[in-house]
PDB file of C-alpha atoms in Angstrom:
ATOM      1  CA  MET J  25     -24.308   7.451  -1.289  1.00  0.00           C
ATOM      2  CA  THR J  26     -26.641   9.178  -3.698  1.00  0.00           C
ATOM      3  CA  GLU J  27     -25.768  12.825  -3.105  1.00  0.00           C
ATOM      4  CA  SER J  28     -22.309  14.190  -3.756  1.00  0.00           C
ATOM      5  CA  ILE J  29     -21.925  16.158  -0.563  1.00  0.00           C
ATOM      6  CA  PRO J  30     -18.791  16.124   1.611  1.00  0.00           C
ATOM      7  CA  VAL J  31     -18.958  14.057   4.792  1.00  0.00           C
ATOM      8  CA  THR J  32     -16.854  14.858   7.857  1.00  0.00           C
ATOM      9  CA  ARG J  33     -16.702  12.547  10.842  1.00  0.00           C
ATOM     10  CA  ALA J  34     -14.575  12.074  13.931  1.00  0.00           C
ATOM     11  CA  VAL J  35     -13.017   8.608  13.712  1.00  0.00           C
ATOM     12  CA  ASP J  36     -10.851   6.688  16.179  1.00  0.00           C
ATOM     13  CA  HIS J  37      -7.606   8.281  15.024  1.00  0.00           C
ATOM     14  CA  GLY J  38      -8.517  11.774  13.856  1.00  0.00           C
ATOM     15  CA  THR J  39     -11.045  13.489  11.624  1.00  0.00           C
ATOM     16  CA  ALA J  40     -12.015  11.802   8.389  1.00  0.00           C
ATOM     17  CA  LYS J  41     -13.459  13.593   5.404  1.00  0.00           C
ATOM     18  CA  LEU J  42     -15.029  12.151   2.260  1.00  0.00           C
ATOM     19  CA  MET J  43     -15.003  14.692  -0.562  1.00  0.00           C
ATOM     20  CA  PRO J  44     -16.654  14.179  -3.960  1.00  0.00           C
ATOM     21  CA  ASP J  45     -14.622  14.643  -7.136  1.00  0.00           C
ATOM     22  CA  ILE J  46     -16.471  17.176  -9.266  1.00  0.00           C
ATOM     23  CA  ASP J  47     -14.976  15.631 -12.423  1.00  0.00           C
ATOM     24  CA  ARG J  48     -16.093  12.031 -11.806  1.00  0.00           C
ATOM     25  CA  GLU J  49     -19.698  11.362 -10.854  1.00  0.00           C
ATOM     26  CA  ARG J  50     -19.236   8.752  -8.101  1.00  0.00           C
ATOM     27  CA  ALA J  51     -15.606   9.300  -7.146  1.00  0.00           C
ATOM     28  CA  TRP J  52     -14.449  10.255  -3.654  1.00  0.00           C
ATOM     29  CA  LEU J  53     -11.307  11.382  -1.885  1.00  0.00           C
ATOM     30  CA  LEU J  54     -10.777  10.249   1.709  1.00  0.00           C
ATOM     31  CA  THR J  55      -8.598  12.368   3.979  1.00  0.00           C
ATOM     32  CA  VAL J  56      -7.729  11.902   7.645  1.00  0.00           C
ATOM     33  CA  ASP J  57      -6.601  15.037   9.472  1.00  0.00           C
ATOM     34  CA  GLY J  58      -6.099  16.700   6.102  1.00  0.00           C
ATOM     35  CA  ALA J  59      -3.787  14.011   4.709  1.00  0.00           C
ATOM     36  CA  PRO J  60      -5.085  12.211   1.590  1.00  0.00           C
ATOM     37  CA  GLN J  61      -5.586   8.515   2.366  1.00  0.00           C
ATOM     38  CA  SER J  62      -7.488   7.041  -0.562  1.00  0.00           C
ATOM     39  CA  TYR J  63      -9.359   7.791  -3.761  1.00  0.00           C
ATOM     40  CA  VAL J  64     -12.230   5.619  -4.976  1.00  0.00           C
ATOM     41  CA  ASP J  65     -14.363   5.694  -8.108  1.00  0.00           C
ATOM     42  CA  LEU J  66     -17.389   3.507  -7.383  1.00  0.00           C
ATOM     43  CA  ASP J  67     -18.251   3.259 -11.090  1.00  0.00           C
ATOM     44  CA  GLU J  68     -14.691   2.414 -12.124  1.00  0.00           C
ATOM     45  CA  PRO J  69     -12.874   0.491  -9.382  1.00  0.00           C
ATOM     46  CA  THR J  70      -9.882  -0.065 -11.678  1.00  0.00           C
ATOM     47  CA  HIS J  71      -9.193   3.689 -11.720  1.00  0.00           C
ATOM     48  CA  LEU J  72      -6.225   4.332  -9.424  1.00  0.00           C
ATOM     49  CA  GLU J  73      -5.836   8.074  -8.932  1.00  0.00           C
ATOM     50  CA  PHE J  74      -2.842   8.142  -6.581  1.00  0.00           C
ATOM     51  CA  GLU J  75       0.516   7.374  -8.163  1.00  0.00           C
ATOM     52  CA  TYR J  76       1.620   4.995  -5.399  1.00  0.00           C
ATOM     53  CA  ALA J  77      -1.658   3.074  -5.804  1.00  0.00           C
ATOM     54  CA  ARG J  78      -1.048   2.815  -9.549  1.00  0.00           C
ATOM     55  CA  ARG J  79       2.395   1.361  -8.846  1.00  0.00           C
ATOM     56  CA  LEU J  80       0.938  -1.181  -6.459  1.00  0.00           C
ATOM     57  CA  GLY J  81      -1.641  -1.953  -9.146  1.00  0.00           C
ATOM     58  CA  HIS J  82       1.115  -2.572 -11.690  1.00  0.00           C
ATOM     59  CA  VAL J  83       2.667  -5.150  -9.360  1.00  0.00           C
ATOM     60  CA  LEU J  84      -0.716  -6.780  -8.755  1.00  0.00           C
ATOM     61  CA  ASP J  85      -1.244  -6.973 -12.522  1.00  0.00           C
ATOM     62  CA  THR J  86       2.111  -8.660 -13.160  1.00  0.00           C
ATOM     63  CA  VAL J  87       2.370 -10.958 -10.135  1.00  0.00           C
ATOM     64  CA  ALA J  88       0.397 -13.729 -11.877  1.00  0.00           C
ATOM     65  CA  GLU J  89      -1.309 -14.340 -15.199  1.00  0.00           C
ATOM     66  CA  PRO J  90      -4.105 -11.825 -15.868  1.00  0.00           C
ATOM     67  CA  GLY J  91      -7.407 -12.611 -14.173  1.00  0.00           C
ATOM     68  CA  ARG J  92      -6.087 -15.380 -11.941  1.00  0.00           C
ATOM     69  CA  PRO J  93      -7.687 -15.159  -8.470  1.00  0.00           C
ATOM     70  CA  LEU J  94      -5.295 -14.439  -5.606  1.00  0.00           C
ATOM     71  CA  ASP J  95      -5.424 -14.585  -1.827  1.00  0.00           C
ATOM     72  CA  VAL J  96      -4.545 -11.030  -0.789  1.00  0.00           C
ATOM     73  CA  LEU J  97      -4.001  -9.658   2.711  1.00  0.00           C
ATOM     74  CA  HIS J  98      -4.236  -5.872   3.062  1.00  0.00           C
ATOM     75  CA  LEU J  99      -2.752  -4.250   6.159  1.00  0.00           C
ATOM     76  CA  GLY J 100      -4.424  -0.839   6.242  1.00  0.00           C
ATOM     77  CA  GLY J 101      -7.852  -0.277   4.782  1.00  0.00           C
ATOM     78  CA  GLY J 102      -8.363   3.372   3.914  1.00  0.00           C
ATOM     79  CA  ALA J 103     -11.260   3.585   1.474  1.00  0.00           C
ATOM     80  CA  LEU J 104     -10.572   0.002   0.277  1.00  0.00           C
ATOM     81  CA  THR J 105      -9.191   1.167  -3.068  1.00  0.00           C
ATOM     82  CA  LEU J 106      -6.928  -1.818  -3.716  1.00  0.00           C
ATOM     83  CA  PRO J 107      -9.387  -4.486  -2.513  1.00  0.00           C
ATOM     84  CA  ARG J 108     -11.870  -3.014  -5.018  1.00  0.00           C
ATOM     85  CA  TYR J 109      -9.175  -3.094  -7.715  1.00  0.00           C
ATOM     86  CA  VAL J 110      -8.290  -6.748  -7.050  1.00  0.00           C
ATOM     87  CA  ALA J 111     -11.975  -7.742  -7.008  1.00  0.00           C
ATOM     88  CA  ALA J 112     -12.454  -6.081 -10.406  1.00  0.00           C
ATOM     89  CA  THR J 113      -9.271  -7.329 -12.087  1.00  0.00           C
ATOM     90  CA  ARG J 114      -9.049 -10.776 -10.485  1.00  0.00           C
ATOM     91  CA  PRO J 115     -12.626 -11.969  -9.826  1.00  0.00           C
ATOM     92  CA  GLY J 116     -12.884 -14.780  -7.301  1.00  0.00           C
ATOM     93  CA  SER J 117      -9.937 -13.544  -5.246  1.00  0.00           C
ATOM     94  CA  ARG J 118     -10.164 -13.977  -1.494  1.00  0.00           C
ATOM     95  CA  GLN J 119      -9.168 -10.867   0.387  1.00  0.00           C
ATOM     96  CA  GLU J 120      -8.778  -9.855   3.998  1.00  0.00           C
ATOM     97  CA  VAL J 121      -8.408  -6.248   5.129  1.00  0.00           C
ATOM     98  CA  VAL J 122      -7.028  -5.279   8.538  1.00  0.00           C
ATOM     99  CA  GLU J 123      -7.780  -1.713   9.651  1.00  0.00           C
ATOM    100  CA  ALA J 124      -7.162  -0.447  13.189  1.00  0.00           C
ATOM    101  CA  ASP J 125      -9.704   2.395  12.967  1.00  0.00           C
ATOM    102  CA  ARG J 126     -13.179   0.861  13.361  1.00  0.00           C
ATOM    103  CA  ALA J 127     -15.009   4.176  12.943  1.00  0.00           C
ATOM    104  CA  LEU J 128     -13.117   4.880   9.719  1.00  0.00           C
ATOM    105  CA  LEU J 129     -13.998   1.445   8.339  1.00  0.00           C
ATOM    106  CA  GLU J 130     -17.661   1.973   9.235  1.00  0.00           C
ATOM    107  CA  LEU J 131     -17.652   5.370   7.532  1.00  0.00           C
ATOM    108  CA  VAL J 132     -16.138   3.945   4.363  1.00  0.00           C
ATOM    109  CA  VAL J 133     -18.371   0.881   4.144  1.00  0.00           C
ATOM    110  CA  GLY J 134     -21.448   2.963   4.956  1.00  0.00           C
ATOM    111  CA  HIS J 135     -20.849   5.583   2.263  1.00  0.00           C
ATOM    112  CA  LEU J 136     -18.707   3.748  -0.287  1.00  0.00           C
ATOM    113  CA  PRO J 137     -19.948   0.150  -0.251  1.00  0.00           C
ATOM    114  CA  LEU J 138     -17.829  -2.634  -1.709  1.00  0.00           C
ATOM    115  CA  GLN J 139     -18.900  -4.546  -4.806  1.00  0.00           C
ATOM    116  CA  GLU J 140     -21.294  -7.330  -3.811  1.00  0.00           C
ATOM    117  CA  ASP J 141     -18.933  -9.998  -5.148  1.00  0.00           C
ATOM    118  CA  ALA J 142     -15.755  -8.448  -3.713  1.00  0.00           C
ATOM    119  CA  GLY J 143     -14.890 -11.565  -1.681  1.00  0.00           C
ATOM    120  CA  THR J 144     -13.433  -9.319   1.008  1.00  0.00           C
ATOM    121  CA  VAL J 145     -13.515  -9.847   4.782  1.00  0.00           C
ATOM    122  CA  LEU J 146     -12.884  -6.782   6.960  1.00  0.00           C
ATOM    123  CA  HIS J 147     -11.169  -6.934  10.359  1.00  0.00           C
ATOM    124  CA  THR J 148     -10.713  -4.201  12.946  1.00  0.00           C
ATOM    125  CA  ALA J 149      -7.357  -4.881  14.596  1.00  0.00           C
ATOM    126  CA  ASP J 150      -3.784  -3.714  14.920  1.00  0.00           C
ATOM    127  CA  ALA J 151      -1.978  -4.844  11.778  1.00  0.00           C
ATOM    128  CA  ARG J 152       0.949  -6.542  13.494  1.00  0.00           C
ATOM    129  CA  ALA J 153      -1.165  -8.232  16.173  1.00  0.00           C
ATOM    130  CA  TRP J 154      -3.478  -9.623  13.496  1.00  0.00           C
ATOM    131  CA  LEU J 155      -0.527 -10.739  11.366  1.00  0.00           C
ATOM    132  CA  GLU J 156       1.047 -12.579  14.292  1.00  0.00           C
ATOM    133  CA  ALA J 157      -2.154 -14.612  14.721  1.00  0.00           C
ATOM    134  CA  ALA J 158      -2.709 -15.271  11.000  1.00  0.00           C
ATOM    135  CA  PRO J 159      -2.135 -18.762   9.569  1.00  0.00           C
ATOM    136  CA  ALA J 160       1.170 -19.522   7.858  1.00  0.00           C
ATOM    137  CA  ASP J 161       1.354 -19.842   4.059  1.00  0.00           C
ATOM    138  CA  SER J 162      -2.078 -18.268   3.633  1.00  0.00           C
ATOM    139  CA  ALA J 163      -1.489 -15.292   1.299  1.00  0.00           C
ATOM    140  CA  ASP J 164      -0.261 -14.856  -2.259  1.00  0.00           C
ATOM    141  CA  VAL J 165       0.176 -11.117  -1.767  1.00  0.00           C
ATOM    142  CA  LEU J 166       0.556  -9.020   1.370  1.00  0.00           C
ATOM    143  CA  ILE J 167       0.103  -5.258   0.936  1.00  0.00           C
ATOM    144  CA  ALA J 168       1.155  -2.988   3.794  1.00  0.00           C
ATOM    145  CA  ASP J 169      -0.259   0.518   3.491  1.00  0.00           C
ATOM    146  CA  VAL J 170      -0.521   1.574   7.113  1.00  0.00           C
ATOM    147  CA  PHE J 171      -0.046   5.158   8.201  1.00  0.00           C
ATOM    148  CA  GLY J 172      -0.661   6.706  11.577  1.00  0.00           C
ATOM    149  CA  GLY J 173      -1.392  10.179  10.272  1.00  0.00           C
ATOM    150  CA  SER J 174       1.329  10.553   7.634  1.00  0.00           C
ATOM    151  CA  ARG J 175       3.853   8.142   9.174  1.00  0.00           C
ATOM    152  CA  VAL J 176       4.342   4.364   9.066  1.00  0.00           C
ATOM    153  CA  PRO J 177       4.086   3.140  12.690  1.00  0.00           C
ATOM    154  CA  ALA J 178       7.371   1.958  14.196  1.00  0.00           C
ATOM    155  CA  HIS J 179       6.130  -1.547  15.108  1.00  0.00           C
ATOM    156  CA  LEU J 180       5.490  -2.226  11.394  1.00  0.00           C
ATOM    157  CA  THR J 181       9.103  -1.572  10.404  1.00  0.00           C
ATOM    158  CA  THR J 182      11.036  -4.263  12.277  1.00  0.00           C
ATOM    159  CA  LEU J 183      12.668  -7.593  11.539  1.00  0.00           C
ATOM    160  CA  ALA J 184      10.172  -9.346  13.831  1.00  0.00           C
ATOM    161  CA  TYR J 185       7.313  -7.842  11.811  1.00  0.00           C
ATOM    162  CA  ALA J 186       9.003  -8.804   8.527  1.00  0.00           C
ATOM    163  CA  ARG J 187       9.395 -12.385   9.791  1.00  0.00           C
ATOM    164  CA  GLU J 188       5.644 -12.567  10.432  1.00  0.00           C
ATOM    165  CA  ALA J 189       4.934 -11.230   6.950  1.00  0.00           C
ATOM    166  CA  GLU J 190       7.291 -13.818   5.439  1.00  0.00           C
ATOM    167  CA  ARG J 191       5.621 -16.585   7.490  1.00  0.00           C
ATOM    168  CA  VAL J 192       2.114 -15.666   6.328  1.00  0.00           C
ATOM    169  CA  LEU J 193       3.116 -15.466   2.663  1.00  0.00           C
ATOM    170  CA  ARG J 194       3.277 -18.590   0.527  1.00  0.00           C
ATOM    171  CA  GLY J 195       6.642 -19.572  -0.913  1.00  0.00           C
ATOM    172  CA  ASP J 196       5.981 -17.747  -4.183  1.00  0.00           C
ATOM    173  CA  GLY J 197       4.187 -14.862  -2.469  1.00  0.00           C
ATOM    174  CA  ILE J 198       4.959 -11.156  -2.810  1.00  0.00           C
ATOM    175  CA  TYR J 199       5.234  -8.518  -0.072  1.00  0.00           C
ATOM    176  CA  LEU J 200       4.398  -4.925  -1.020  1.00  0.00           C
ATOM    177  CA  ALA J 201       4.659  -1.826   1.134  1.00  0.00           C
ATOM    178  CA  ASN J 202       3.874   1.817   0.572  1.00  0.00           C
ATOM    179  CA  LEU J 203       6.632   3.806   2.292  1.00  0.00           C
ATOM    180  CA  ALA J 204       7.639   7.473   2.292  1.00  0.00           C
ATOM    181  CA  ASP J 205      11.045   9.075   2.786  1.00  0.00           C
ATOM    182  CA  ALA J 206      13.556  11.611   1.476  1.00  0.00           C
ATOM    183  CA  ALA J 207      17.332  11.885   1.268  1.00  0.00           C
ATOM    184  CA  PRO J 208      19.432  10.629   2.983  1.00  0.00           C
ATOM    185  CA  PHE J 209      16.859   7.786   3.043  1.00  0.00           C
ATOM    186  CA  ALA J 210      17.703   6.401   6.474  1.00  0.00           C
ATOM    187  CA  PHE J 211      14.185   4.964   6.791  1.00  0.00           C
ATOM    188  CA  LEU J 212      13.892   3.470   3.293  1.00  0.00           C
ATOM    189  CA  ARG J 213      17.409   1.979   3.441  1.00  0.00           C
ATOM    190  CA  SER J 214      16.661   0.416   6.826  1.00  0.00           C
ATOM    191  CA  GLN J 215      13.454  -1.120   5.488  1.00  0.00           C
ATOM    192  CA  LEU J 216      15.254  -2.594   2.512  1.00  0.00           C
ATOM    193  CA  ALA J 217      18.012  -3.947   4.778  1.00  0.00           C
ATOM    194  CA  THR J 218      15.364  -5.485   7.045  1.00  0.00           C
ATOM    195  CA  PHE J 219      13.550  -7.305   4.240  1.00  0.00           C
ATOM    196  CA  ALA J 220      16.828  -8.281   2.558  1.00  0.00           C
ATOM    197  CA  THR J 221      17.594 -10.485   5.555  1.00  0.00           C
ATOM    198  CA  LEU J 222      14.554 -12.650   4.721  1.00  0.00           C
ATOM    199  CA  PHE J 223      13.845 -12.287   1.002  1.00  0.00           C
ATOM    200  CA  GLU J 224      16.183 -12.990  -1.912  1.00  0.00           C
ATOM    201  CA  GLU J 225      14.481 -10.612  -4.335  1.00  0.00           C
ATOM    202  CA  LEU J 226      13.932  -6.904  -3.652  1.00  0.00           C
ATOM    203  CA  ALA J 227      12.837  -3.960  -5.777  1.00  0.00           C
ATOM    204  CA  VAL J 228      11.736  -0.374  -5.234  1.00  0.00           C
ATOM    205  CA  ILE J 229       9.458   1.748  -7.407  1.00  0.00           C
ATOM    206  CA  ALA J 230       9.685   5.527  -7.022  1.00  0.00           C
ATOM    207  CA  GLU J 231       9.851   8.718  -9.041  1.00  0.00           C
ATOM    208  CA  PRO J 232      13.369   9.567 -10.222  1.00  0.00           C
ATOM    209  CA  GLY J 233      13.215  12.911  -8.397  1.00  0.00           C
ATOM    210  CA  VAL J 234      12.542  11.114  -5.119  1.00  0.00           C
ATOM    211  CA  LEU J 235      15.327   8.577  -5.698  1.00  0.00           C
ATOM    212  CA  ARG J 236      17.754  11.375  -6.543  1.00  0.00           C
ATOM    213  CA  GLY J 237      16.967  13.030  -3.233  1.00  0.00           C
ATOM    214  CA  ARG J 238      15.277  16.082  -4.704  1.00  0.00           C
ATOM    215  CA  ARG J 239      12.053  15.725  -2.725  1.00  0.00           C
ATOM    216  CA  PHE J 240      10.090  13.725  -0.179  1.00  0.00           C
ATOM    217  CA  GLY J 241       7.844  11.081  -1.700  1.00  0.00           C
ATOM    218  CA  ASN J 242       6.424   7.587  -1.789  1.00  0.00           C
ATOM    219  CA  ALA J 243       8.373   4.449  -2.586  1.00  0.00           C
ATOM    220  CA  VAL J 244       6.840   1.020  -3.149  1.00  0.00           C
ATOM    221  CA  LEU J 245       8.933  -1.786  -1.658  1.00  0.00           C
ATOM    222  CA  ILE J 246       8.664  -5.248  -3.234  1.00  0.00           C
ATOM    223  CA  ALA J 247      10.063  -8.373  -1.549  1.00  0.00           C
ATOM    224  CA  ALA J 248       9.821 -11.977  -2.700  1.00  0.00           C
ATOM    225  CA  HIS J 249      11.572 -15.338  -2.788  1.00  0.00           C
ATOM    226  CA  ARG J 250      11.209 -15.518  -6.561  1.00  0.00           C
ATOM    227  CA  PRO J 251      12.284 -13.161  -9.338  1.00  0.00           C
ATOM    228  CA  VAL J 252      10.039 -10.154  -9.843  1.00  0.00           C
ATOM    229  CA  ASP J 253       9.184  -9.170 -13.422  1.00  0.00           C
ATOM    230  CA  THR J 254      11.045  -5.880 -13.158  1.00  0.00           C
ATOM    231  CA  ALA J 255      11.117  -5.405 -16.938  1.00  0.00           C
ATOM    232  CA  ALA J 256       7.312  -5.435 -17.152  1.00  0.00           C
ATOM    233  CA  LEU J 257       7.079  -3.158 -14.117  1.00  0.00           C
ATOM    234  CA  ALA J 258       9.611  -0.740 -15.603  1.00  0.00           C
ATOM    235  CA  ARG J 259       7.585  -0.496 -18.836  1.00  0.00           C
ATOM    236  CA  ARG J 260       4.333   0.140 -16.984  1.00  0.00           C
ATOM    237  CA  THR J 261       5.690   2.639 -14.477  1.00  0.00           C
ATOM    238  CA  ALA J 262       7.600   4.558 -17.150  1.00  0.00           C
ATOM    239  CA  ALA J 263       4.345   5.029 -19.080  1.00  0.00           C
ATOM    240  CA  ASP J 264       2.480   6.628 -16.145  1.00  0.00           C
ATOM    241  CA  VAL J 265       1.591  10.324 -16.067  1.00  0.00           C
ATOM    242  CA  PHE J 266       4.257  10.695 -13.383  1.00  0.00           C
ATOM    243  CA  PRO J 267       6.854   8.174 -14.567  1.00  0.00           C
ATOM    244  CA  ALA J 268       8.674   6.080 -11.996  1.00  0.00           C
ATOM    245  CA  ARG J 269      11.821   4.006 -11.978  1.00  0.00           C
ATOM    246  CA  VAL J 270      12.256   0.409 -10.814  1.00  0.00           C
ATOM    247  CA  GLU J 271      15.460  -0.173  -8.863  1.00  0.00           C
ATOM    248  CA  HIS J 272      16.692  -3.708  -8.191  1.00  0.00           C
ATOM    249  CA  GLY J 273      19.779  -5.889  -8.213  1.00  0.00           C
ATOM    250  CA  ALA J 274      23.216  -4.316  -7.834  1.00  0.00           C
ATOM    251  CA  ALA J 275      21.893  -0.732  -7.933  1.00  0.00           C
ATOM    252  CA  LEU J 276      19.556  -1.459  -5.043  1.00  0.00           C
ATOM    253  CA  ARG J 277      22.283  -3.193  -3.025  1.00  0.00           C
ATOM    254  CA  GLU J 278      24.432  -0.105  -3.511  1.00  0.00           C
ATOM    255  CA  PHE J 279      21.517   2.078  -2.394  1.00  0.00           C
ATOM    256  CA  ILE J 280      21.094   0.023   0.808  1.00  0.00           C
ATOM    257  CA  GLY J 281      24.789   0.420   1.552  1.00  0.00           C
ATOM    258  CA  THR J 282      25.661  -0.225   5.199  1.00  0.00           C
ATOM    259  CA  ALA J 283      22.099   0.140   6.542  1.00  0.00           C
ATOM    260  CA  ASP J 284      21.154  -2.360   9.247  1.00  0.00           C
ATOM    261  CA  ALA J 285      17.973  -4.350   9.786  1.00  0.00           C
ATOM    262  CA  VAL J 286      15.636  -2.791  12.357  1.00  0.00           C
ATOM    263  CA  GLY J 287      15.078  -4.424  15.745  1.00  0.00           C
ATOM    264  CA  ASP J 288      12.007  -3.799  17.886  1.00  0.00           C
ATOM    265  CA  GLU J 289      14.215  -1.993  20.384  1.00  0.00           C
ATOM    266  CA  ASP J 290      15.408   0.641  17.910  1.00  0.00           C
ATOM    267  CA  ALA J 291      12.375   0.995  15.643  1.00  0.00           C
ATOM    268  CA  VAL J 292      11.145   4.463  14.707  1.00  0.00           C
ATOM    269  CA  PRO J 293       8.209   5.586  12.548  1.00  0.00           C
ATOM    270  CA  SER J 294       8.814   6.819   9.030  1.00  0.00           C
ATOM    271  CA  PRO J 295       9.812  10.492   8.898  1.00  0.00           C
ATOM    272  CA  GLU J 296       7.275  13.276   9.187  1.00  0.00           C
ATOM    273  CA  PRO J 297       6.570  14.682   5.712  1.00  0.00           C
ATOM    274  CA  PRO J 298       7.596  18.301   5.183  1.00  0.00           C
ATOM    275  CA  GLY J 299       4.694  20.679   5.828  1.00  0.00           C
ATOM    276  CA  GLY J 300       2.066  20.495   3.117  1.00  0.00           C
ATOM    277  CA  THR J 301       3.593  17.522   1.277  1.00  0.00           C
ATOM    278  CA  PHE J 302       0.527  15.309   1.526  1.00  0.00           C
ATOM    279  CA  SER J 303      -2.129  17.705   2.807  1.00  0.00           C
ATOM    280  CA  VAL J 304      -5.166  19.034   0.986  1.00  0.00           C
ATOM    281  CA  GLY J 305      -7.634  21.796   1.758  1.00  0.00           C
TER     282      GLY J 305
END
């Protein structure tokens, strides 16, 4: 895209808008039905504007030695912010992106093309259906950032879904999910309880104000079979413009409390954000 003019297009699941950032020459904000989905700087793919994306980036930076290529599976495409980040920070990585909205993917690729050497294959499919057909032990990292509007779809919250994610990950792989909730955290607790049935190591990254129940916000869930470098993550997230806390171990078990794992029969989407929480314009 050579001209910095907004683009609005009807996509499969709403109305998408690409809006230029007046402060950064080739940077764009993607919204769907007014909800911010992604931010991309074509000249600086390592720039992560959204706080939750920065937190996911911190995990990606610490999951293996710097620069080592990884096999990464992204459920949810948006404007392909994190695939661009991985391609820039870990050259040679093999990445697959699963996005249900074909028209949205076409809009993004048409106006915000990926780096030529991104090593990224794009798929139009339902995230869970694609995951169920994916080969076992094929990913080092699985990132779930799927929202129908502003809510995580119910079929991506269950124990059956988590089992498929665990199957596709290698033994030392890491599962990451961008979730959103507020006190009393019924959704977030249920997600932690669900992944705790399969993974020995869990952590959550979120702003202290969110964790204290003061407001609705994002929380990054981390699940693995091996210890997560929570000390490194805590240092990085504390240094952000909007500092976050890393919860793990006994504190996280206490947070989960008596929450149960989620079955397909009782799955619900993540809660609707309060009016205006994630909307722009």
